[in-house]
PDB file of C-alpha atoms in Angstrom:
ATOM      1  CA  GLY G  25      84.596 109.349 109.843  1.00 68.00           C
ATOM      2  CA  ALA G  26      88.034 107.817 110.116  1.00 83.00           C
ATOM      3  CA  VAL G  27      88.957 106.843 113.665  1.00 90.00           C
ATOM      4  CA  VAL G  28      92.388 106.282 115.113  1.00 94.00           C
ATOM      5  CA  SER G  29      92.845 104.853 118.574  1.00 94.00           C
ATOM      6  CA  GLN G  30      95.854 104.718 120.861  1.00 96.00           C
ATOM      7  CA  HIS G  31      96.554 102.433 123.758  1.00 96.00           C
ATOM      8  CA  PRO G  32      97.263 103.041 126.523  1.00 97.00           C
ATOM      9  CA  SER G  33      95.987 106.556 127.069  1.00 95.00           C
ATOM     10  CA  ARG G  34      98.272 106.981 130.074  1.00 96.00           C
ATOM     11  CA  VAL G  35     101.260 105.024 131.285  1.00 97.00           C
ATOM     12  CA  ILE G  36     103.611 105.479 134.193  1.00 97.00           C
ATOM     13  CA  CYS G  37     106.800 103.474 134.268  1.00 96.00           C
ATOM     14  CA  LYS G  38     110.084 103.275 136.103  1.00 96.00           C
ATOM     15  CA  SER G  39     113.285 104.582 134.615  1.00 97.00           C
ATOM     16  CA  GLY G  40     115.069 101.927 132.577  1.00 96.00           C
ATOM     17  CA  THR G  41     111.988 100.013 131.524  1.00 97.00           C
ATOM     18  CA  SER G  42     110.503  99.844 128.037  1.00 97.00           C
ATOM     19  CA  VAL G  43     107.025 100.975 127.083  1.00 97.00           C
ATOM     20  CA  LYS G  44     104.994 100.059 124.016  1.00 97.00           C
ATOM     21  CA  ILE G  45     102.318 102.334 122.609  1.00 97.00           C
ATOM     22  CA  GLU G  46      99.840 101.065 120.029  1.00 97.00           C
ATOM     23  CA  CYS G  47      98.194 103.078 117.288  1.00 96.00           C
ATOM     24  CA  ARG G  48      95.281 101.555 115.387  1.00 95.00           C
ATOM     25  CA  SER G  49      93.183 102.715 112.476  1.00 93.00           C
ATOM     26  CA  LEU G  50      89.730 101.369 113.217  1.00 93.00           C
ATOM     27  CA  ASP G  51      87.839 101.819 109.966  1.00 90.00           C
ATOM     28  CA  PHE G  52      90.397 102.317 107.242  1.00 90.00           C
ATOM     29  CA  GLN G  53      93.700 100.968 106.053  1.00 90.00           C
ATOM     30  CA  ALA G  54      96.567 103.155 107.144  1.00 89.00           C
ATOM     31  CA  THR G  55      99.351 102.783 104.638  1.00 88.00           C
ATOM     32  CA  THR G  56     101.266 105.531 106.414  1.00 90.00           C
ATOM     33  CA  MET G  57     101.397 106.334 110.102  1.00 92.00           C
ATOM     34  CA  PHE G  58     103.153 109.228 111.752  1.00 93.00           C
ATOM     35  CA  TRP G  59     104.414 109.513 115.311  1.00 96.00           C
ATOM     36  CA  TYR G  60     104.603 112.878 117.044  1.00 95.00           C
ATOM     37  CA  ARG G  61     105.849 114.031 120.390  1.00 95.00           C
ATOM     38  CA  GLN G  62     104.427 116.973 122.278  1.00 91.00           C
ATOM     39  CA  PHE G  63     105.925 118.573 125.356  1.00 86.00           C
ATOM     40  CA  PRO G  64     103.673 120.567 127.702  1.00 82.00           C
ATOM     41  CA  LYS G  65     102.500 123.829 126.176  1.00 79.00           C
ATOM     42  CA  GLN G  66     104.474 123.135 123.016  1.00 84.00           C
ATOM     43  CA  SER G  67     103.776 122.092 119.484  1.00 87.00           C
ATOM     44  CA  LEU G  68     103.859 118.649 117.933  1.00 89.00           C
ATOM     45  CA  MET G  69     107.203 117.488 116.625  1.00 92.00           C
ATOM     46  CA  LEU G  70     107.279 114.742 114.035  1.00 93.00           C
ATOM     47  CA  MET G  71     109.412 111.852 115.210  1.00 95.00           C
ATOM     48  CA  ALA G  72     109.061 109.369 112.386  1.00 94.00           C
ATOM     49  CA  THR G  73     107.010 108.222 109.452  1.00 92.00           C
ATOM     50  CA  SER G  74     106.197 104.564 109.037  1.00 91.00           C
ATOM     51  CA  ASN G  75     104.863 102.712 106.046  1.00 87.00           C
ATOM     52  CA  GLU G  76     103.311  99.290 106.339  1.00 84.00           C
ATOM     53  CA  GLY G  77     105.862  96.566 105.831  1.00 82.00           C
ATOM     54  CA  SER G  78     108.932  98.771 105.649  1.00 84.00           C
ATOM     55  CA  LYS G  79     111.330 100.475 108.022  1.00 87.00           C
ATOM     56  CA  ALA G  80     110.339 103.758 109.561  1.00 92.00           C
ATOM     57  CA  THR G  81     111.932 107.003 108.466  1.00 92.00           C
ATOM     58  CA  TYR G  82     113.119 109.000 111.444  1.00 95.00           C
ATOM     59  CA  GLU G  83     113.443 112.749 111.667  1.00 93.00           C
ATOM     60  CA  GLN G  84     116.794 114.282 112.362  1.00 92.00           C
ATOM     61  CA  GLY G  85     117.734 114.052 116.010  1.00 93.00           C
ATOM     62  CA  VAL G  86     115.392 111.175 116.840  1.00 95.00           C
ATOM     63  CA  GLU G  87     117.205 108.053 118.026  1.00 94.00           C
ATOM     64  CA  LYS G  88     115.873 105.094 116.098  1.00 92.00           C
ATOM     65  CA  ASP G  89     117.302 102.611 118.590  1.00 94.00           C
ATOM     66  CA  LYS G  90     115.501 104.313 121.424  1.00 96.00           C
ATOM     67  CA  PHE G  91     112.178 104.825 119.698  1.00 97.00           C
ATOM     68  CA  LEU G  92     111.411 101.572 117.910  1.00 96.00           C
ATOM     69  CA  ILE G  93     108.588 101.752 115.415  1.00 95.00           C
ATOM     70  CA  ASN G  94     106.866  98.769 113.879  1.00 91.00           C
ATOM     71  CA  HIS G  95     104.134  99.009 111.267  1.00 90.00           C
ATOM     72  CA  ALA G  96     103.341  95.350 110.777  1.00 83.00           C
ATOM     73  CA  SER G  97      99.850  95.680 109.373  1.00 90.00           C
ATOM     74  CA  LEU G  98      97.650  98.214 107.635  1.00 91.00           C
ATOM     75  CA  THR G  99      95.808  98.917 110.864  1.00 93.00           C
ATOM     76  CA  LEU G 100      98.485  98.826 113.527  1.00 94.00           C
ATOM     77  CA  SER G 101     101.699 100.655 114.293  1.00 94.00           C
ATOM     78  CA  THR G 102     103.591 100.477 117.557  1.00 96.00           C
ATOM     79  CA  LEU G 103     106.087 102.791 119.182  1.00 97.00           C
ATOM     80  CA  THR G 104     108.359 101.281 121.810  1.00 97.00           C
ATOM     81  CA  VAL G 105     110.298 103.616 124.037  1.00 97.00           C
ATOM     82  CA  THR G 106     113.272 101.548 125.140  1.00 97.00           C
ATOM     83  CA  SER G 107     115.091 102.103 128.427  1.00 96.00           C
ATOM     84  CA  ALA G 108     112.886 105.056 129.202  1.00 96.00           C
ATOM     85  CA  HIS G 109     114.197 107.962 131.240  1.00 96.00           C
ATOM     86  CA  PRO G 110     112.418 110.917 132.833  1.00 96.00           C
ATOM     87  CA  GLU G 111     113.309 113.138 129.881  1.00 95.00           C
ATOM     88  CA  ASP G 112     111.231 110.823 127.673  1.00 96.00           C
ATOM     89  CA  SER G 113     108.125 111.834 129.578  1.00 96.00           C
ATOM     90  CA  SER G 114     105.845 113.434 127.043  1.00 95.00           C
ATOM     91  CA  PHE G 115     102.575 113.215 125.151  1.00 94.00           C
ATOM     92  CA  TYR G 116     102.918 110.900 122.178  1.00 96.00           C
ATOM     93  CA  ILE G 117     100.415 111.235 119.349  1.00 94.00           C
ATOM     94  CA  CYS G 118     100.052 109.110 116.253  1.00 95.00           C
ATOM     95  CA  SER G 119      98.270 109.877 113.038  1.00 94.00           C
ATOM     96  CA  ALA G 120      97.339 107.739 110.075  1.00 92.00           C
ATOM     97  CA  ALA G 121      96.761 108.361 106.399  1.00 88.00           C
ATOM     98  CA  GLU G 122      95.101 106.101 103.867  1.00 86.00           C
ATOM     99  CA  GLY G 123      96.661 105.622 100.452  1.00 78.00           C
ATOM    100  CA  ASP G 124      98.967 108.437  99.444  1.00 74.00           C
ATOM    101  CA  PRO G 125     100.836 109.733 102.524  1.00 66.00           C
ATOM    102  CA  SER G 126      99.884 113.258 101.545  1.00 70.00           C
ATOM    103  CA  ASN G 127      96.235 112.408 102.137  1.00 76.00           C
ATOM    104  CA  GLU G 128      94.545 113.766 105.242  1.00 82.00           C
ATOM    105  CA  GLN G 129      96.010 112.527 108.486  1.00 88.00           C
ATOM    106  CA  PHE G 130      93.654 111.359 111.214  1.00 91.00           C
ATOM    107  CA  PHE G 131      95.006 111.744 114.705  1.00 92.00           C
ATOM    108  CA  GLY G 132      94.801 109.455 117.674  1.00 94.00           C
ATOM    109  CA  PRO G 133      93.879 110.755 121.132  1.00 92.00           C
ATOM    110  CA  GLY G 134      97.457 110.560 122.377  1.00 93.00           C
ATOM    111  CA  THR G 135      99.332 108.687 125.096  1.00 95.00           C
ATOM    112  CA  ARG G 136     100.678 110.434 128.167  1.00 94.00           C
ATOM    113  CA  LEU G 137     103.960 108.799 129.211  1.00 96.00           C
ATOM    114  CA  THR G 138     105.429 109.560 132.623  1.00 96.00           C
ATOM    115  CA  VAL G 139     108.782 108.063 133.497  1.00 96.00           C
ATOM    116  CA  LEU G 140     109.659 108.114 137.189  1.00 96.00           C
TER     117      LEU G 140
ATOM    118  CA  ALA J  20     112.425 124.085 104.223  1.00 76.00           C
ATOM    119  CA  GLN J  21     109.059 125.045 105.585  1.00 82.00           C
ATOM    120  CA  SER J  22     108.118 126.753 108.791  1.00 88.00           C
ATOM    121  CA  VAL J  23     105.019 128.046 110.503  1.00 93.00           C
ATOM    122  CA  THR J  24     104.717 130.923 112.938  1.00 95.00           C
ATOM    123  CA  GLN J  25     101.688 131.525 115.079  1.00 95.00           C
ATOM    124  CA  LEU J  26     101.984 135.068 116.214  1.00 92.00           C
ATOM    125  CA  ASP J  27      99.964 134.824 119.409  1.00 94.00           C
ATOM    126  CA  SER J  28     100.621 132.233 122.099  1.00 94.00           C
ATOM    127  CA  GLN J  29      97.472 133.155 124.025  1.00 96.00           C
ATOM    128  CA  VAL J  30      94.283 134.862 122.948  1.00 97.00           C
ATOM    129  CA  PRO J  31      91.710 135.694 125.623  1.00 97.00           C
ATOM    130  CA  VAL J  32      88.305 136.735 124.367  1.00 97.00           C
ATOM    131  CA  PHE J  33      84.800 137.146 125.712  1.00 97.00           C
ATOM    132  CA  GLU J  34      81.987 134.870 124.664  1.00 97.00           C
ATOM    133  CA  GLU J  35      80.179 135.936 121.471  1.00 97.00           C
ATOM    134  CA  ALA J  36      83.043 138.200 120.442  1.00 98.00           C
ATOM    135  CA  PRO J  37      84.863 137.671 117.139  1.00 98.00           C
ATOM    136  CA  VAL J  38      88.325 136.165 117.123  1.00 98.00           C
ATOM    137  CA  GLU J  39      91.270 135.898 114.744  1.00 98.00           C
ATOM    138  CA  LEU J  40      94.183 133.532 115.274  1.00 98.00           C
ATOM    139  CA  ARG J  41      97.147 134.470 113.159  1.00 98.00           C
ATOM    140  CA  CYS J  42      99.380 132.142 111.202  1.00 97.00           C
ATOM    141  CA  ASN J  43     102.229 132.908 108.819  1.00 96.00           C
ATOM    142  CA  TYR J  44     104.231 130.368 106.902  1.00 94.00           C
ATOM    143  CA  SER J  45     107.356 130.198 104.818  1.00 90.00           C
ATOM    144  CA  SER J  46     108.013 127.739 102.042  1.00 82.00           C
ATOM    145  CA  SER J  47     109.897 127.530  98.805  1.00 76.00           C
ATOM    146  CA  VAL J  48     107.320 125.209  97.291  1.00 77.00           C
ATOM    147  CA  SER J  49     103.568 125.127  96.939  1.00 78.00           C
ATOM    148  CA  VAL J  50     101.890 124.212 100.186  1.00 83.00           C
ATOM    149  CA  TYR J  51      98.840 122.782 101.761  1.00 89.00           C
ATOM    150  CA  LEU J  52      97.674 124.588 104.906  1.00 92.00           C
ATOM    151  CA  PHE J  53      95.719 123.289 107.860  1.00 93.00           C
ATOM    152  CA  TRP J  54      94.193 124.374 111.137  1.00 96.00           C
ATOM    153  CA  TYR J  55      93.747 121.840 113.918  1.00 95.00           C
ATOM    154  CA  VAL J  56      92.122 122.111 117.345  1.00 95.00           C
ATOM    155  CA  GLN J  57      93.308 120.229 120.400  1.00 92.00           C
ATOM    156  CA  TYR J  58      91.242 119.918 123.555  1.00 90.00           C
ATOM    157  CA  PRO J  59      93.079 119.101 126.817  1.00 84.00           C
ATOM    158  CA  ASN J  60      94.715 115.695 126.833  1.00 77.00           C
ATOM    159  CA  GLN J  61      93.301 114.810 123.443  1.00 82.00           C
ATOM    160  CA  GLY J  62      94.604 114.396 119.923  1.00 83.00           C
ATOM    161  CA  LEU J  63      94.094 116.836 117.099  1.00 89.00           C
ATOM    162  CA  GLN J  64      90.934 117.451 115.157  1.00 92.00           C
ATOM    163  CA  LEU J  65      91.007 119.021 111.714  1.00 92.00           C
ATOM    164  CA  LEU J  66      89.120 122.321 111.548  1.00 95.00           C
ATOM    165  CA  LEU J  67      89.784 123.156 107.917  1.00 94.00           C
ATOM    166  CA  LYS J  68      92.338 122.917 105.159  1.00 91.00           C
ATOM    167  CA  TYR J  69      93.464 124.756 102.066  1.00 91.00           C
ATOM    168  CA  LEU J  70      94.677 122.633  99.178  1.00 85.00           C
ATOM    169  CA  SER J  71      93.837 124.762  96.159  1.00 84.00           C
ATOM    170  CA  GLY J  72      91.034 126.832  94.662  1.00 86.00           C
ATOM    171  CA  SER J  73      89.099 129.416  96.636  1.00 88.00           C
ATOM    172  CA  THR J  74      91.274 131.225  99.123  1.00 90.00           C
ATOM    173  CA  LEU J  75      88.448 131.449 101.659  1.00 95.00           C
ATOM    174  CA  VAL J  76      88.023 128.136 103.364  1.00 95.00           C
ATOM    175  CA  LYS J  77      85.147 127.249 105.648  1.00 96.00           C
ATOM    176  CA  GLY J  78      85.523 124.590 108.284  1.00 95.00           C
ATOM    177  CA  ILE J  79      83.691 122.994 111.148  1.00 94.00           C
ATOM    178  CA  ASN J  80      82.284 124.749 114.206  1.00 93.00           C
ATOM    179  CA  GLY J  81      81.816 128.022 112.333  1.00 96.00           C
ATOM    180  CA  PHE J  82      85.509 128.647 111.679  1.00 97.00           C
ATOM    181  CA  GLU J  83      86.951 129.954 108.442  1.00 97.00           C
ATOM    182  CA  ALA J  84      90.384 130.893 107.186  1.00 97.00           C
ATOM    183  CA  GLU J  85      91.756 132.871 104.296  1.00 95.00           C
ATOM    184  CA  PHE J  86      94.836 131.921 102.343  1.00 94.00           C
ATOM    185  CA  ASN J  87      96.848 134.990 101.372  1.00 94.00           C
ATOM    186  CA  LYS J  88      99.756 134.011  99.192  1.00 91.00           C
ATOM    187  CA  SER J  89     101.285 137.482  98.950  1.00 91.00           C
ATOM    188  CA  GLN J  90     101.373 137.816 102.730  1.00 93.00           C
ATOM    189  CA  THR J  91     102.089 134.108 103.278  1.00 93.00           C
ATOM    190  CA  SER J  92      99.325 134.002 105.846  1.00 95.00           C
ATOM    191  CA  PHE J  93      96.466 131.685 106.740  1.00 97.00           C
ATOM    192  CA  HIS J  94      94.611 133.367 109.581  1.00 98.00           C
ATOM    193  CA  LEU J  95      91.748 131.607 111.325  1.00 98.00           C
ATOM    194  CA  ARG J  96      88.578 133.511 112.169  1.00 98.00           C
ATOM    195  CA  LYS J  97      85.261 133.021 113.872  1.00 98.00           C
ATOM    196  CA  PRO J  98      82.629 135.771 114.063  1.00 97.00           C
ATOM    197  CA  SER J  99      81.234 134.738 117.440  1.00 97.00           C
ATOM    198  CA  VAL J 100      82.976 132.371 119.829  1.00 97.00           C
ATOM    199  CA  HIS J 101      81.518 130.072 122.453  1.00 97.00           C
ATOM    200  CA  ILE J 102      82.889 128.845 125.751  1.00 96.00           C
ATOM    201  CA  SER J 103      83.313 125.442 124.118  1.00 95.00           C
ATOM    202  CA  ASP J 104      85.830 126.906 121.657  1.00 96.00           C
ATOM    203  CA  THR J 105      88.362 127.146 124.481  1.00 96.00           C
ATOM    204  CA  ALA J 106      91.237 124.966 123.292  1.00 96.00           C
ATOM    205  CA  GLU J 107      94.667 124.975 121.696  1.00 94.00           C
ATOM    206  CA  TYR J 108      94.779 125.735 117.995  1.00 96.00           C
ATOM    207  CA  PHE J 109      97.576 124.694 115.677  1.00 95.00           C
ATOM    208  CA  CYS J 110      98.360 125.896 112.197  1.00 96.00           C
ATOM    209  CA  ALA J 111     100.263 123.438 110.019  1.00 94.00           C
ATOM    210  CA  VAL J 112     101.799 123.262 106.575  1.00 91.00           C
ATOM    211  CA  SER J 113     102.831 120.462 104.281  1.00 85.00           C
ATOM    212  CA  GLY J 114     104.445 120.554 100.886  1.00 76.00           C
ATOM    213  CA  SER J 115     102.061 119.769  98.101  1.00 62.00           C
ATOM    214  CA  TYR J 116     104.554 117.708  96.155  1.00 57.00           C
ATOM    215  CA  ASN J 117     106.671 114.761  97.263  1.00 51.00           C
ATOM    216  CA  GLN J 118     106.740 115.773 100.888  1.00 56.00           C
ATOM    217  CA  GLY J 119     105.479 112.430 102.114  1.00 61.00           C
ATOM    218  CA  GLY J 120     102.639 114.047 103.978  1.00 74.00           C
ATOM    219  CA  LYS J 121     104.892 115.599 106.617  1.00 83.00           C
ATOM    220  CA  LEU J 122     103.118 118.226 108.643  1.00 89.00           C
ATOM    221  CA  ILE J 123     105.056 121.101 110.142  1.00 90.00           C
ATOM    222  CA  PHE J 124     103.191 122.646 113.044  1.00 92.00           C
ATOM    223  CA  GLY J 125     103.225 126.104 114.495  1.00 93.00           C
ATOM    224  CA  GLN J 126     103.740 126.715 118.169  1.00 93.00           C
ATOM    225  CA  GLY J 127     100.051 126.772 118.929  1.00 94.00           C
ATOM    226  CA  THR J 128      97.647 129.443 120.154  1.00 96.00           C
ATOM    227  CA  GLU J 129      95.690 128.978 123.334  1.00 96.00           C
ATOM    228  CA  LEU J 130      92.208 130.405 122.874  1.00 97.00           C
ATOM    229  CA  SER J 131      90.491 131.172 126.141  1.00 97.00           C
ATOM    230  CA  VAL J 132      86.832 132.181 125.920  1.00 97.00           C
ATOM    231  CA  LYS J 133      85.469 133.876 129.002  1.00 96.00           C
ATOM    232  CA  PRO J 134      81.801 134.366 129.912  1.00 95.00           C
TER     233      PRO J 134
END
């Protein structure tokens, strides 16, 4: 089956630093990748949709300058949380779809970000 | 706009008992419906999906769901649960046309199976 990996699985950083999270599709070409954020005991909220080679589309209320998304290849998308603050602490999950973005999304295992 | 409501935040149940996790949706367009399971500190795994055709959908791990258009529901059921089914379950919806694959998730239901 289709596998999506995320790295790192956990990261702890100091307030004001930037953190990069990688999302990789291991056995298929992900033309579309999605980034979600999940607070404890809450649902997943879509942050942005990225298509390979083009700018990401951000959901309303998500700061594009704070959450930088790059989808440089068909197997890799990165999310950089810039100048992280404690309120950015969350579980970040990516998903990837092959071909049409409405095709099934395969989810990564998530990255737990803790900002001190 | 689309939305999903999961009516129960927590469902405790004894092992081998049947369970139903409720999901209602609202949408002005045709939809695709999904159920995902999330184990602690992990990503989501697709249990089953409804795209079209038969309203009774069978998924993995013995789960099934029924699409009811008149009641705008997509409840998840399992006739006999196991301890290993303890997890968070999410219902999700996406528009079937030109929605760019966006998934809208419900609030989640925590299924706790007790021995």
